[in-house]
C-alpha atoms as an extended CHARMM CRD file, in Angstrom:
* protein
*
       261  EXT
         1         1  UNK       CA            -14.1740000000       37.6890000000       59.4710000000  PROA      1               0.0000000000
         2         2  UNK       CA            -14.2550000000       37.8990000000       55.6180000000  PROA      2               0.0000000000
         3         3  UNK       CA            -13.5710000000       34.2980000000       53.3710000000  PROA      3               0.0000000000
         4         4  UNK       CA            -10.7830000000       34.3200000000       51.1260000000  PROA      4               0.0000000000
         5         5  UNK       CA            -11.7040000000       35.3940000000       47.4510000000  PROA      5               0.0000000000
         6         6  UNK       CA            -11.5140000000       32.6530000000       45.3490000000  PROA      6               0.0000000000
         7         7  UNK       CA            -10.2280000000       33.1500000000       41.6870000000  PROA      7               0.0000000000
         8         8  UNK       CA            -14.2620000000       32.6250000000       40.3690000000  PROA      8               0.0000000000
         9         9  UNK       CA            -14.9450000000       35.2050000000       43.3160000000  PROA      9               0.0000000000
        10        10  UNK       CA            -12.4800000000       37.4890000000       42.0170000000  PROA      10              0.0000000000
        11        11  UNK       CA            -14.0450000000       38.3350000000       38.9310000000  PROA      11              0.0000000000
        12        12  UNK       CA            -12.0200000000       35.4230000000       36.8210000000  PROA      12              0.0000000000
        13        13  UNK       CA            -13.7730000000       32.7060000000       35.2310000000  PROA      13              0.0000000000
        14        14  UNK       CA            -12.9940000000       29.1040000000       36.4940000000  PROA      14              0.0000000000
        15        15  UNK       CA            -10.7180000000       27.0170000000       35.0020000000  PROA      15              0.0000000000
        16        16  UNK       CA            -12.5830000000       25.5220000000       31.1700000000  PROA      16              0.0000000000
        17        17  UNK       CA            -13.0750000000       22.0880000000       31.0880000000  PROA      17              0.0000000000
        18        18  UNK       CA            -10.9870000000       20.4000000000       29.0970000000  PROA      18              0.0000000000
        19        19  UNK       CA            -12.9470000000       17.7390000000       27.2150000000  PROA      19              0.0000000000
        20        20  UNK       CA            -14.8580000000       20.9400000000       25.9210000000  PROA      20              0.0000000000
        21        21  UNK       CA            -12.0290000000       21.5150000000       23.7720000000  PROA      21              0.0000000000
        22        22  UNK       CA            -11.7690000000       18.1160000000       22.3960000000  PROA      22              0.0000000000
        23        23  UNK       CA            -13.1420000000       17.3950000000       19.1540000000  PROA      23              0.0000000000
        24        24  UNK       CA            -15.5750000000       14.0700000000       18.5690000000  PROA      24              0.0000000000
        25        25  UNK       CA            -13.7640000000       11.6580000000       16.1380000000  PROA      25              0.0000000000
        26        26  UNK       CA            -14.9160000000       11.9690000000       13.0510000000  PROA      26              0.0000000000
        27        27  UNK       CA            -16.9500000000        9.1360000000       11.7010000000  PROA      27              0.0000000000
        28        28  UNK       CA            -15.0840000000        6.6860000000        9.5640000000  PROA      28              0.0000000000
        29        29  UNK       CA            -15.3630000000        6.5790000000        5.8080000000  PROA      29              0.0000000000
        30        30  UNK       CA            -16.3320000000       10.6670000000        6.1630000000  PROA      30              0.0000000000
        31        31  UNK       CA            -13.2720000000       12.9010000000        4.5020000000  PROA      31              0.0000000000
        32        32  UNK       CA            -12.3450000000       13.8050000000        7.4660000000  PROA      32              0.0000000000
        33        33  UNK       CA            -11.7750000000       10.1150000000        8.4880000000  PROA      33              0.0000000000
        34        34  UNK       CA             -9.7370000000        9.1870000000        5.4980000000  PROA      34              0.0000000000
        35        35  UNK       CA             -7.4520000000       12.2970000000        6.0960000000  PROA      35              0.0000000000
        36        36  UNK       CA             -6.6190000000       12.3300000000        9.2840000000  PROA      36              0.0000000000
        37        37  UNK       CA             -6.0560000000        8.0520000000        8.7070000000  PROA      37              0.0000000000
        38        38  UNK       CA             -3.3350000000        8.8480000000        6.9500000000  PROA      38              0.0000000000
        39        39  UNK       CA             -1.8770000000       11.8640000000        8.9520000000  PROA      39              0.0000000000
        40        40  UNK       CA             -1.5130000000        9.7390000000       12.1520000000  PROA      40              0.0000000000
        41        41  UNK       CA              1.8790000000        8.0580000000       12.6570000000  PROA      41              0.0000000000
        42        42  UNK       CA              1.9600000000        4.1960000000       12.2640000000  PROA      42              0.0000000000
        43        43  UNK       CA              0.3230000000        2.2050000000       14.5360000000  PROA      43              0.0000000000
        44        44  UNK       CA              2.8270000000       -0.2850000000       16.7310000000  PROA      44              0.0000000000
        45        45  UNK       CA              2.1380000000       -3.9710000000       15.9190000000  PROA      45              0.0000000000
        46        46  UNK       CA              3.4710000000       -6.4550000000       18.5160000000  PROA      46              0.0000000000
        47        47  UNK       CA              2.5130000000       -9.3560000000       16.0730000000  PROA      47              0.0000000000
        48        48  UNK       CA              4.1510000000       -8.8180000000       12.5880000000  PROA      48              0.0000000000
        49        49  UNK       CA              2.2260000000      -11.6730000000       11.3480000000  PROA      49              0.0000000000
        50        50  UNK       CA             -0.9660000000       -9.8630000000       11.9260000000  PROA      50              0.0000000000
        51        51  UNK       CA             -1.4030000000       -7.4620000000        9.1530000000  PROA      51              0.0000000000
        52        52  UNK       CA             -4.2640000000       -5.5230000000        8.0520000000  PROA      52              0.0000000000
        53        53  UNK       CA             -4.2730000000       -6.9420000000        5.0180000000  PROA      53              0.0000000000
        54        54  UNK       CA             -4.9790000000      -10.7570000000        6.8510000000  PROA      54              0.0000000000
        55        55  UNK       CA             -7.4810000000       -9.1730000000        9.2160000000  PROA      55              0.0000000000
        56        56  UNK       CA             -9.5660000000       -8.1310000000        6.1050000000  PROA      56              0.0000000000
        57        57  UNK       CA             -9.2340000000      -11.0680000000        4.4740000000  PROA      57              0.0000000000
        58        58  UNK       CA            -10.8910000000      -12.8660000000        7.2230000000  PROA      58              0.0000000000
        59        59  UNK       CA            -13.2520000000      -10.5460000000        7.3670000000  PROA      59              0.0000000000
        60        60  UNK       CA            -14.2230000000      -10.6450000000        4.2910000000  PROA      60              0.0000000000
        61        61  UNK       CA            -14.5700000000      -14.1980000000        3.9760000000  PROA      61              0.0000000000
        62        62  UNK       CA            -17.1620000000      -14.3720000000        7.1840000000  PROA      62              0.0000000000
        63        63  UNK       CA            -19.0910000000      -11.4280000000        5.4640000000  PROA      63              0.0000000000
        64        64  UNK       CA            -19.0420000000      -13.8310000000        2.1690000000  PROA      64              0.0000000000
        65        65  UNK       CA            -20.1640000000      -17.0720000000        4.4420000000  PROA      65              0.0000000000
        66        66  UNK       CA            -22.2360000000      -15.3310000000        6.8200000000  PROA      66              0.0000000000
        67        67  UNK       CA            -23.4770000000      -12.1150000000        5.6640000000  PROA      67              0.0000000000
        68        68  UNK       CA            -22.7660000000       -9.0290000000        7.7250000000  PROA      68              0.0000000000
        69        69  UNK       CA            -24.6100000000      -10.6370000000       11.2020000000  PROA      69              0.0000000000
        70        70  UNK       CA            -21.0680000000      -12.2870000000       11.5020000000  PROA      70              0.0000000000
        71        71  UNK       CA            -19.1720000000       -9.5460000000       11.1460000000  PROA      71              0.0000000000
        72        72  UNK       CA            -17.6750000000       -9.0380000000       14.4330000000  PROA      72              0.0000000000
        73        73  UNK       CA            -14.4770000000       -8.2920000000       16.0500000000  PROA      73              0.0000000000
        74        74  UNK       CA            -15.0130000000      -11.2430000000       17.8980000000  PROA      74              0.0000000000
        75        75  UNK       CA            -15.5890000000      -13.7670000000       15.0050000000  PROA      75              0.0000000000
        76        76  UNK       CA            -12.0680000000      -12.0150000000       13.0320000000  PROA      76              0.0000000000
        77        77  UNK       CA            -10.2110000000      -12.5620000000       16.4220000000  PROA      77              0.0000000000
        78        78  UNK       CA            -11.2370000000      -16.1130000000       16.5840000000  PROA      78              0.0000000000
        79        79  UNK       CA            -11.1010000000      -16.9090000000       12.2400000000  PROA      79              0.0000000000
        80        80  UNK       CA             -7.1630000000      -15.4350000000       12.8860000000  PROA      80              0.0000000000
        81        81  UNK       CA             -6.4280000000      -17.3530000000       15.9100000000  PROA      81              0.0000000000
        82        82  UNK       CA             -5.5250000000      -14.4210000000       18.0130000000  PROA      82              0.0000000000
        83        83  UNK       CA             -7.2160000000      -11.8840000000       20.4010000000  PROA      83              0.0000000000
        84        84  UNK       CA             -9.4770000000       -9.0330000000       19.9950000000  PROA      84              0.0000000000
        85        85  UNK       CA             -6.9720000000       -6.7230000000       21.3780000000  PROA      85              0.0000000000
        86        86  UNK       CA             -4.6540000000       -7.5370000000       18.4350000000  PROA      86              0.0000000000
        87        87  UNK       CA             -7.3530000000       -6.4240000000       15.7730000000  PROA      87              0.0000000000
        88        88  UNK       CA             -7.5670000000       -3.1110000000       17.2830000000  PROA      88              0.0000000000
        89        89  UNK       CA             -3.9310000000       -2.4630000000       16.5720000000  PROA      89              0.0000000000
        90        90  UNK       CA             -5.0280000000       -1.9540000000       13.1390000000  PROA      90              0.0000000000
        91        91  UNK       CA             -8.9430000000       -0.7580000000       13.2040000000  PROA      91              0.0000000000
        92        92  UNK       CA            -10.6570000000        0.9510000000       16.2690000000  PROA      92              0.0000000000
        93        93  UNK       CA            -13.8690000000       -0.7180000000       16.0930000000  PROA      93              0.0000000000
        94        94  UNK       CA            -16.2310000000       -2.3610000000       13.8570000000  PROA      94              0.0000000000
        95        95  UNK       CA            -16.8650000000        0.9070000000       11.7600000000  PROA      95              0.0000000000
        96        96  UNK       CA            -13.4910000000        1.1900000000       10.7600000000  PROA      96              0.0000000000
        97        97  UNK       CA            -13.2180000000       -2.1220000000        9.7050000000  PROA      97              0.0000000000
        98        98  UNK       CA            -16.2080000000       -2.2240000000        7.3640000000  PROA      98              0.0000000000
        99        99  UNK       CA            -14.8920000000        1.3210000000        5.9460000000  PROA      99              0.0000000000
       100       100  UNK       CA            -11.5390000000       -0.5690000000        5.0820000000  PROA      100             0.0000000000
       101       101  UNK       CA            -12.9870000000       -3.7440000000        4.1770000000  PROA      101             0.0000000000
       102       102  UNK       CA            -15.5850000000       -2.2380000000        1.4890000000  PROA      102             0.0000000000
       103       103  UNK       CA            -12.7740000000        0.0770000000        0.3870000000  PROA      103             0.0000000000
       104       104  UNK       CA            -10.3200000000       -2.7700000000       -0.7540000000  PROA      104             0.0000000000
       105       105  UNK       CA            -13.4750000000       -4.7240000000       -2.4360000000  PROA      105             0.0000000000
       106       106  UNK       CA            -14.6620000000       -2.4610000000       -4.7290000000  PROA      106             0.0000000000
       107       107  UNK       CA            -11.0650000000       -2.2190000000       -6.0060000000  PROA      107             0.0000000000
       108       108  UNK       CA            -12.3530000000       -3.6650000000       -8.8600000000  PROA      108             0.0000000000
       109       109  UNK       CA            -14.4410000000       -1.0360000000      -10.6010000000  PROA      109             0.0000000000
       110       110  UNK       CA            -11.2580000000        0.8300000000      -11.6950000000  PROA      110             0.0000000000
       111       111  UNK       CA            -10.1970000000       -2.4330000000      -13.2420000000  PROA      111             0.0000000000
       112       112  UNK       CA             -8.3810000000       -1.3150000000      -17.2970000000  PROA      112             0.0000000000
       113       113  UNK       CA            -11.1450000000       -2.0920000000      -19.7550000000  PROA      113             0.0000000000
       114       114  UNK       CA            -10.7010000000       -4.5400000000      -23.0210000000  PROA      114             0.0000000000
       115       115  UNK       CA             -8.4780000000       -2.0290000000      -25.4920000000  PROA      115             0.0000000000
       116       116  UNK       CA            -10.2920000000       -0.4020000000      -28.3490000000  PROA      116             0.0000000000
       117       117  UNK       CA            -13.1920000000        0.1670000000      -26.4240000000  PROA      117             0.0000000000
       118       118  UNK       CA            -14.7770000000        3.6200000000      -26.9900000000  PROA      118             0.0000000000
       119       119  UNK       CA            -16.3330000000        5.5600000000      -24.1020000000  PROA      119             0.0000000000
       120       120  UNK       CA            -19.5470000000        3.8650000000      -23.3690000000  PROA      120             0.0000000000
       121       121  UNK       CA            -18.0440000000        0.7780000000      -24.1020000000  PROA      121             0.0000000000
       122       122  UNK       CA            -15.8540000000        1.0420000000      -21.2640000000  PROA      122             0.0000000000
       123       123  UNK       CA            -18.4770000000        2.4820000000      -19.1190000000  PROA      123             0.0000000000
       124       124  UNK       CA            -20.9720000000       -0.6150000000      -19.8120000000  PROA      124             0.0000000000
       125       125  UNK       CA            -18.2150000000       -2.8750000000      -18.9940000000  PROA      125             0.0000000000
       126       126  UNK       CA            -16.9620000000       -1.9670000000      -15.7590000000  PROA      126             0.0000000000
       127       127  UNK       CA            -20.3480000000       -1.1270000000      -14.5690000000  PROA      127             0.0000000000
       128       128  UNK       CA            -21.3500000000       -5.3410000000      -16.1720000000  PROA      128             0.0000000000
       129       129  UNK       CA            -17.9040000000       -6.2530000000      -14.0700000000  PROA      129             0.0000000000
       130       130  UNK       CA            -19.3000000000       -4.2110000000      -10.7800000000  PROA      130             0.0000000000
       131       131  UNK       CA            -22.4430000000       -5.8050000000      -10.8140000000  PROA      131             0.0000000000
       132       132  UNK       CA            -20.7470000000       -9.5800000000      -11.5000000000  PROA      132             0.0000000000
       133       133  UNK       CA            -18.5830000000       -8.6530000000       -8.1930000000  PROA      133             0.0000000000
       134       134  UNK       CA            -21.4560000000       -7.5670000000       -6.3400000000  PROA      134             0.0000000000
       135       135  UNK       CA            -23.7510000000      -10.1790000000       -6.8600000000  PROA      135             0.0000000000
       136       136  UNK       CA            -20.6950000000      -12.7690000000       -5.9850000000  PROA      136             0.0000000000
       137       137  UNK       CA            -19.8860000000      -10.9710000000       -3.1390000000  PROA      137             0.0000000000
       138       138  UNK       CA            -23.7260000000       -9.7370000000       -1.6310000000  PROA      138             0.0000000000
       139       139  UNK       CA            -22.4700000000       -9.0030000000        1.4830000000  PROA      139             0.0000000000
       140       140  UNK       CA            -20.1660000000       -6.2500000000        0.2700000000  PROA      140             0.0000000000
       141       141  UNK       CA            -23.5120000000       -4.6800000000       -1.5490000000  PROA      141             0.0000000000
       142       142  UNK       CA            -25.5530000000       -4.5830000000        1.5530000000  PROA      142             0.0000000000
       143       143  UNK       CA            -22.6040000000       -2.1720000000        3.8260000000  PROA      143             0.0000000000
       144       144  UNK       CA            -21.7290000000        0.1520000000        0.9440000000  PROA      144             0.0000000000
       145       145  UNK       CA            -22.9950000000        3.6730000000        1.8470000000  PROA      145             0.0000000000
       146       146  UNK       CA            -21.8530000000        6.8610000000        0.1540000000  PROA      146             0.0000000000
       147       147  UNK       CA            -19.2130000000        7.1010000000        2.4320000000  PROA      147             0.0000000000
       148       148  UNK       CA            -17.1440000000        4.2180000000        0.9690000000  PROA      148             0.0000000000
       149       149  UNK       CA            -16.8050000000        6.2970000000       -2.2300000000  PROA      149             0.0000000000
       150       150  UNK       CA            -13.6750000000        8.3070000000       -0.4950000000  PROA      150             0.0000000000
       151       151  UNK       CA            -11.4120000000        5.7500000000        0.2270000000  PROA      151             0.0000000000
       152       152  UNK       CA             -7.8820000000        5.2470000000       -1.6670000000  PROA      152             0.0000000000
       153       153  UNK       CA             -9.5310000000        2.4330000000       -4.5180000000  PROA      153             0.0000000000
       154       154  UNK       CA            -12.7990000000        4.1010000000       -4.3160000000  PROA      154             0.0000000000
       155       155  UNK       CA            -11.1470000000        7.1540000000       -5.4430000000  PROA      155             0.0000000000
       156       156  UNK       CA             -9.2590000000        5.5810000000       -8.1410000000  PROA      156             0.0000000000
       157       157  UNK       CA            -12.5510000000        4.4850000000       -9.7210000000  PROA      157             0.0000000000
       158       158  UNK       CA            -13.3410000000        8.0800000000       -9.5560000000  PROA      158             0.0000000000
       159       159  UNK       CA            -10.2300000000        8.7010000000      -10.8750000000  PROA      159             0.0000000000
       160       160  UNK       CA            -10.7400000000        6.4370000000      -13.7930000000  PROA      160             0.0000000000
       161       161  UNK       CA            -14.3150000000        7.4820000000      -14.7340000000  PROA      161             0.0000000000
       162       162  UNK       CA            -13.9720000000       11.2410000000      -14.4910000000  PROA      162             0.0000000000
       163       163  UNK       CA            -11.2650000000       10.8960000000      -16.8920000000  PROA      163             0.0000000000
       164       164  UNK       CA            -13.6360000000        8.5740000000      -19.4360000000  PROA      164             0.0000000000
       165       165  UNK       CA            -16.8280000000       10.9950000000      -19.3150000000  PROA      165             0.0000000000
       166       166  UNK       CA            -14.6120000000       14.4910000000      -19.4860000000  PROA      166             0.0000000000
       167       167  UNK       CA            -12.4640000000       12.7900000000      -22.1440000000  PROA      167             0.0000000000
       168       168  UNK       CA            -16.2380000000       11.8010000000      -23.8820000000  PROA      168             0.0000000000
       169       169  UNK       CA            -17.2390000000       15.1940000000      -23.6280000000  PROA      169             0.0000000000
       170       170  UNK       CA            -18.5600000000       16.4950000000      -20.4680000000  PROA      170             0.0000000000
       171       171  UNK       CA            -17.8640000000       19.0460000000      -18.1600000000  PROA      171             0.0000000000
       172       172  UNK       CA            -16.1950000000       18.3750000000      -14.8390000000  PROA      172             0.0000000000
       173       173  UNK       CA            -19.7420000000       18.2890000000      -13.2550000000  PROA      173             0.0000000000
       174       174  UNK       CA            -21.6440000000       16.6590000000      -15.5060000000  PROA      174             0.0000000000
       175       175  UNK       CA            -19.1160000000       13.5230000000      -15.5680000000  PROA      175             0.0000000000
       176       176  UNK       CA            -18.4000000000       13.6300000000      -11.6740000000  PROA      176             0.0000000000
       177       177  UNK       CA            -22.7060000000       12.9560000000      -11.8300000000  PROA      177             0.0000000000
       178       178  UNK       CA            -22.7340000000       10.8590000000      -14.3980000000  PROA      178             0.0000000000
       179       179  UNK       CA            -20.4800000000        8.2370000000      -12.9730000000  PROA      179             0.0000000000
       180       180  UNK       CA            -22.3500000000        8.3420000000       -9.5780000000  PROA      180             0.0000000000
       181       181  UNK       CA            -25.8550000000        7.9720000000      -10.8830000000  PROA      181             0.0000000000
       182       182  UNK       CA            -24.2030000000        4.5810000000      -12.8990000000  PROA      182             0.0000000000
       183       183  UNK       CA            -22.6180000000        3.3090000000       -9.5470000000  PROA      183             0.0000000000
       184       184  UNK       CA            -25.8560000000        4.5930000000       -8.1480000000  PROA      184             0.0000000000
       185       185  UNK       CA            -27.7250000000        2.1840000000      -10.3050000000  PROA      185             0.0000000000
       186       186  UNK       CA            -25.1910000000       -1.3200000000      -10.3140000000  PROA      186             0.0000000000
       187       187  UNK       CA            -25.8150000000       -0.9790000000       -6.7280000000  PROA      187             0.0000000000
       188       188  UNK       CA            -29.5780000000       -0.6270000000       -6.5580000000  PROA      188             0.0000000000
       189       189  UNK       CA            -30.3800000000       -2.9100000000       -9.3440000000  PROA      189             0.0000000000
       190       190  UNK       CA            -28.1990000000       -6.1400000000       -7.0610000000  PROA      190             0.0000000000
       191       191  UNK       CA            -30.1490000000       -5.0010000000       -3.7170000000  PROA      191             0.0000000000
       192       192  UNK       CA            -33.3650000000       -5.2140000000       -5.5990000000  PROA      192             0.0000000000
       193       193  UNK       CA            -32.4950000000       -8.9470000000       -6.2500000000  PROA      193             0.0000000000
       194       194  UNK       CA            -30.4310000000       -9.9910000000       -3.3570000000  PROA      194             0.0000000000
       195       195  UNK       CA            -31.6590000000      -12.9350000000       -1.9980000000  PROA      195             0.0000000000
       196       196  UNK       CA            -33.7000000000      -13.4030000000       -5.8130000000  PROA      196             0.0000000000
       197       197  UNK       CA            -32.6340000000      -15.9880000000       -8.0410000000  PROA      197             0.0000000000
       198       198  UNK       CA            -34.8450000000      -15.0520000000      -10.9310000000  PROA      198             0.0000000000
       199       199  UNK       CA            -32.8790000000      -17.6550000000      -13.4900000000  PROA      199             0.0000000000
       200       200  UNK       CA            -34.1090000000      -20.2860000000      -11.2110000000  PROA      200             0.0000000000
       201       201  UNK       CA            -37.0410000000      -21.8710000000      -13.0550000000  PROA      201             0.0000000000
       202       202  UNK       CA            -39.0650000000      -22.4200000000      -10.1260000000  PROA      202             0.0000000000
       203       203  UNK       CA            -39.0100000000      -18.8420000000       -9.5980000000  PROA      203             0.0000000000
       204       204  UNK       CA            -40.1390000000      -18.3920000000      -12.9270000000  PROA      204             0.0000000000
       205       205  UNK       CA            -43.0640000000      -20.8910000000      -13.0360000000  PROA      205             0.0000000000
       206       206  UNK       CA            -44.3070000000      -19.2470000000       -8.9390000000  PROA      206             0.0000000000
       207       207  UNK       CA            -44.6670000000      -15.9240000000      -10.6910000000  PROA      207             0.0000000000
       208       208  UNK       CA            -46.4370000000      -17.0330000000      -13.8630000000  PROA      208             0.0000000000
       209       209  UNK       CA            -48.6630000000      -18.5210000000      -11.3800000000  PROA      209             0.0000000000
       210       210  UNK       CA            -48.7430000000      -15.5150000000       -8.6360000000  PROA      210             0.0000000000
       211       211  UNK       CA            -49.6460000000      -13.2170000000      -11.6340000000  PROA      211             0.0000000000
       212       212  UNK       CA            -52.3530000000      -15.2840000000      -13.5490000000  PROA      212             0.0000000000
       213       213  UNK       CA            -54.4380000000      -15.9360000000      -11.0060000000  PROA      213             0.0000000000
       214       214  UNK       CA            -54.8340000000      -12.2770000000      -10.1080000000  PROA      214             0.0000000000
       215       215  UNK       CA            -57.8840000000      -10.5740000000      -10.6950000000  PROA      215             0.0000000000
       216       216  UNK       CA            -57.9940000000       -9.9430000000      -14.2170000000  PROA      216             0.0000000000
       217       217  UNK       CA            -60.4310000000       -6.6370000000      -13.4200000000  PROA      217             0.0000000000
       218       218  UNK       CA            -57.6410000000       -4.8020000000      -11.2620000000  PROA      218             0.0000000000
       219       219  UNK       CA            -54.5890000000       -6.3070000000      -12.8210000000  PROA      219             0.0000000000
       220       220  UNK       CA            -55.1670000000       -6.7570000000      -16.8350000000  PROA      220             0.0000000000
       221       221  UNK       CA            -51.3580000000       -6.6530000000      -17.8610000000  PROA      221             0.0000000000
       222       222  UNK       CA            -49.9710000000       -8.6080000000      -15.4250000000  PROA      222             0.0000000000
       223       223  UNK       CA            -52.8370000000      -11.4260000000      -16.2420000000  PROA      223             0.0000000000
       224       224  UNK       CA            -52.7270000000      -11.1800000000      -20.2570000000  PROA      224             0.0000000000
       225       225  UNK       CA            -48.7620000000      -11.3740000000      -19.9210000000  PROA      225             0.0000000000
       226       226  UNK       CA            -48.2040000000      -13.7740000000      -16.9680000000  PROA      226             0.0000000000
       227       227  UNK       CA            -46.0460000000      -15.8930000000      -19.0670000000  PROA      227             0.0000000000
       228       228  UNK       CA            -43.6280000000      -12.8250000000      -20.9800000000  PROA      228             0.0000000000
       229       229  UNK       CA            -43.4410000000      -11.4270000000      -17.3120000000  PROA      229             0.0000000000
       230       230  UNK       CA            -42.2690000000      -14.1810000000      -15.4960000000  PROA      230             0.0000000000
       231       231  UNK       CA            -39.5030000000      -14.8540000000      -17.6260000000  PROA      231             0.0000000000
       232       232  UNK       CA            -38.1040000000      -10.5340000000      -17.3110000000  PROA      232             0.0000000000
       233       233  UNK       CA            -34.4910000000      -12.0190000000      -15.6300000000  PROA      233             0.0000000000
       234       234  UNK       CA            -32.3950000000       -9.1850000000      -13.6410000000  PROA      234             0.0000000000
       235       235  UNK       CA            -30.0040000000       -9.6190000000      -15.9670000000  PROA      235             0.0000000000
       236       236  UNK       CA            -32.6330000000       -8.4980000000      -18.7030000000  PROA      236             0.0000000000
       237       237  UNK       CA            -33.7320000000       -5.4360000000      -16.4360000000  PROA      237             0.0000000000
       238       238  UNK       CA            -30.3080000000       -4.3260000000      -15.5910000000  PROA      238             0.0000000000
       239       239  UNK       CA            -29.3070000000       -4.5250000000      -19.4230000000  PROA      239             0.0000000000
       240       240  UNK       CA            -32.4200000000       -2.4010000000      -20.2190000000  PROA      240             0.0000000000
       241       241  UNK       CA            -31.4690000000        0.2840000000      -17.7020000000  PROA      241             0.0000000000
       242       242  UNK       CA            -27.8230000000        0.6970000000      -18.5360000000  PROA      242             0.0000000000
       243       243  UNK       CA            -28.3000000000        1.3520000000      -22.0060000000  PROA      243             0.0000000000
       244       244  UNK       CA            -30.9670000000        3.6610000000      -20.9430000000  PROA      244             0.0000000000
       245       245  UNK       CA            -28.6840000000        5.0670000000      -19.1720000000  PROA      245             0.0000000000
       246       246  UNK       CA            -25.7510000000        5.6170000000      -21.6930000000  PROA      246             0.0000000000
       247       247  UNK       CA            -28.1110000000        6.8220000000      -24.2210000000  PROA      247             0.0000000000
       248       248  UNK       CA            -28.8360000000        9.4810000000      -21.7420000000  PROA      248             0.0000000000
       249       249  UNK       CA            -25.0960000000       10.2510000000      -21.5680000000  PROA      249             0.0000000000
       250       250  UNK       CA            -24.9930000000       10.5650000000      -25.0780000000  PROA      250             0.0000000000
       251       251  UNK       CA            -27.5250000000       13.0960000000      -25.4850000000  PROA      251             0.0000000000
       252       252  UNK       CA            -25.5850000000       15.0100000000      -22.9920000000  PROA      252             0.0000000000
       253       253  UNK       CA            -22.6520000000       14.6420000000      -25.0010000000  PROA      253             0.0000000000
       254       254  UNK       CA            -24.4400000000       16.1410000000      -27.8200000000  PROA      254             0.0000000000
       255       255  UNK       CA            -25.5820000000       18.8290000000      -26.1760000000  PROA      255             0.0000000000
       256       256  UNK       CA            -22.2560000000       20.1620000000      -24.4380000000  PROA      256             0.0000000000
       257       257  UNK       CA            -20.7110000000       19.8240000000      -27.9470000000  PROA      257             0.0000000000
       258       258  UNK       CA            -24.0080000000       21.6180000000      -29.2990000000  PROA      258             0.0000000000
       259       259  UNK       CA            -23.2840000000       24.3920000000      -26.6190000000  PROA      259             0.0000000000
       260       260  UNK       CA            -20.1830000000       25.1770000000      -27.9020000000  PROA      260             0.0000000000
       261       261  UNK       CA            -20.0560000000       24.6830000000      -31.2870000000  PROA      261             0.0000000000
C-alpha cells in the first residue's frame, strides 16, 4: 500500500517561511531609520499630556545630572511620573531615544550667525557656539556618533554650512568635507577634555609639577618648559586648531578659484 504524496513529495517545494521574508529594522539614526520614521502613520497616544517633546526633556536633563549611565527607560518613566509602556508610544527602545534626543540638542549649530560676518567668521563662530554647548552639556558629546548627523536639525546644520563653504568658494564636495572635518574637530577637542578642568589652577600647578620632575634626559621640553606648558588651557588648543583649520579652507579657496581662473 503506497503513502499519499505529499506536496514536498510531489516535486513542489514546501511552503517558505515567512520571517525569511521579513526585513531586520533598520538601526536608528541610519538613513534608512530617519526615512521610514517619517513614512509610518502616527503613533496613537492614550496620554495627550505625554509628548515626545516632555519625554526628551526628561531625558535630557538625567543625561545632564547623571551622564548617560542614567539614561534609561526606566529612570524617564519614573522623572515623568508615568509607566514605561507610555514612553514606548513615542520611541521603541533606548536607541531611538538617544537618536532623537541628540538630534534636538545639537539644534544649535545651525543657529544665524552675528550679521556682517564673512565666511570664516561665521564658521569660527558656530563651531566656538558648538563647543560652548558641548562642554555645558558633556553628556550629549559622549552619545554623538556619525549617525546623529541625519536627523531633521542635524541636517539643517548641513544645510546651513554647505551653503557658507559653496557660497565661499568650494565645490559641492569639498564644502560637504570641510564642514565635517570642523564638526569632526569641536567634537574631539571637548572629549579630549571631558572630565578636565584645565582653568582650574590646581590642575595647572599638578602638571607643572608632573612635568618638572621628569627625567630631564628622556623628556628635555617638557622639563625646560614645565611652567609655559602647564598653563596651554583647552580653550588655547582649540583656538590654535580652528584657525589652523580655516586657514586650510582658505588655501582651498584659493586654489578652486586658481583652477578656474
Amino acid at each position: 500500500m503506497h503513502e499519499p504524496m505529499t506536496n514536498a513529495t510531489a516535486g513542489e517545494l514546501p511552503p517558505e517561511d515567512p520571517r525569511k521574508n521579513q526585513r531586520a529594522e533598520p538601526r536608528p539614526g541610519t538613513a534608512a531609520w530617519w526615512l521610514a520614521r517619517e513614512s509610518e502613520p502616527a503613533r496613537q497616544r492614550r496620554r495627550r499630556s505625554l509628548t515626545l517633546d516632555a519625554v526628551l526633556d526628561a531625558a535630557m536633563t538625567l543625561l545632564d545630572t547623571g551622564g548617560a549611565a542614567a539614561l534609561t527607560m526606566r529612570n524617564i518613566a519614573d522623572a515623568l511620573g508615568c509607566t514605561q509602556a507610555s514612553l514606548y508610544r513615542h520611541v521603541r527602545n533606548r536607541e531611538e531615544l538617544v537618536t532623537l534626543l541628540i538630534d534636538r540638542a545639537i539644534a544649535v549649530a545651525s543657529a544665524v550667525p552675528p550679521d556682517g560676518a564673512d565666511w570664516a567668521e561665521k564658521a569660527a563662530w558656530s563651531a566656538r557656539l558648538f563647543r560652548e554647548h558641548l562642554l555645558r552639556h558633556p553628556g550629549v558629546a559622549s552619545l554623538l556618533r556619525g549617525t546623529e548627523r541625519l536627523g531633521p536639525n542635524s541636517l539643517a546644520g548641513m544645510q546651513y554650512s554647505l551653503d557658507l563653504f559653496i557660497g565661499a568658494g568650494l565645490s559641492p564636495r569639498l564644502a560637504s568635507a570641510a564642514a565635517s572635518s570642523l564638526a569632526t574637530f569641536v567634537l574631539g577637542s571637548v572629549h579630549l577634555n571631558l572630565g578636565l578642568d584645565m582653568s582650574d589652577p590646581e590642575e595647572s600647578r599638578h602638571r607643572r609639577l608632573l612635568f618638572r620632575s621628569r627625567d630631564a634626559a628622556a623628556f628635555p621640553l617638557l622639563v625646560q618648559h614645565a611652567d609655559t606648558l602647564a598653563e596651554v588651557s583647552s580653550d588655547d588648543e582649540f583656538e590654535v586648531g580652528l584657525n589652523a583649520l580655516l586657514t586650510g579652507f582658505r588655501a582651498l579657496i584659493q586654489n578652486s578659484d586658481n583652477a578656474r581662473g
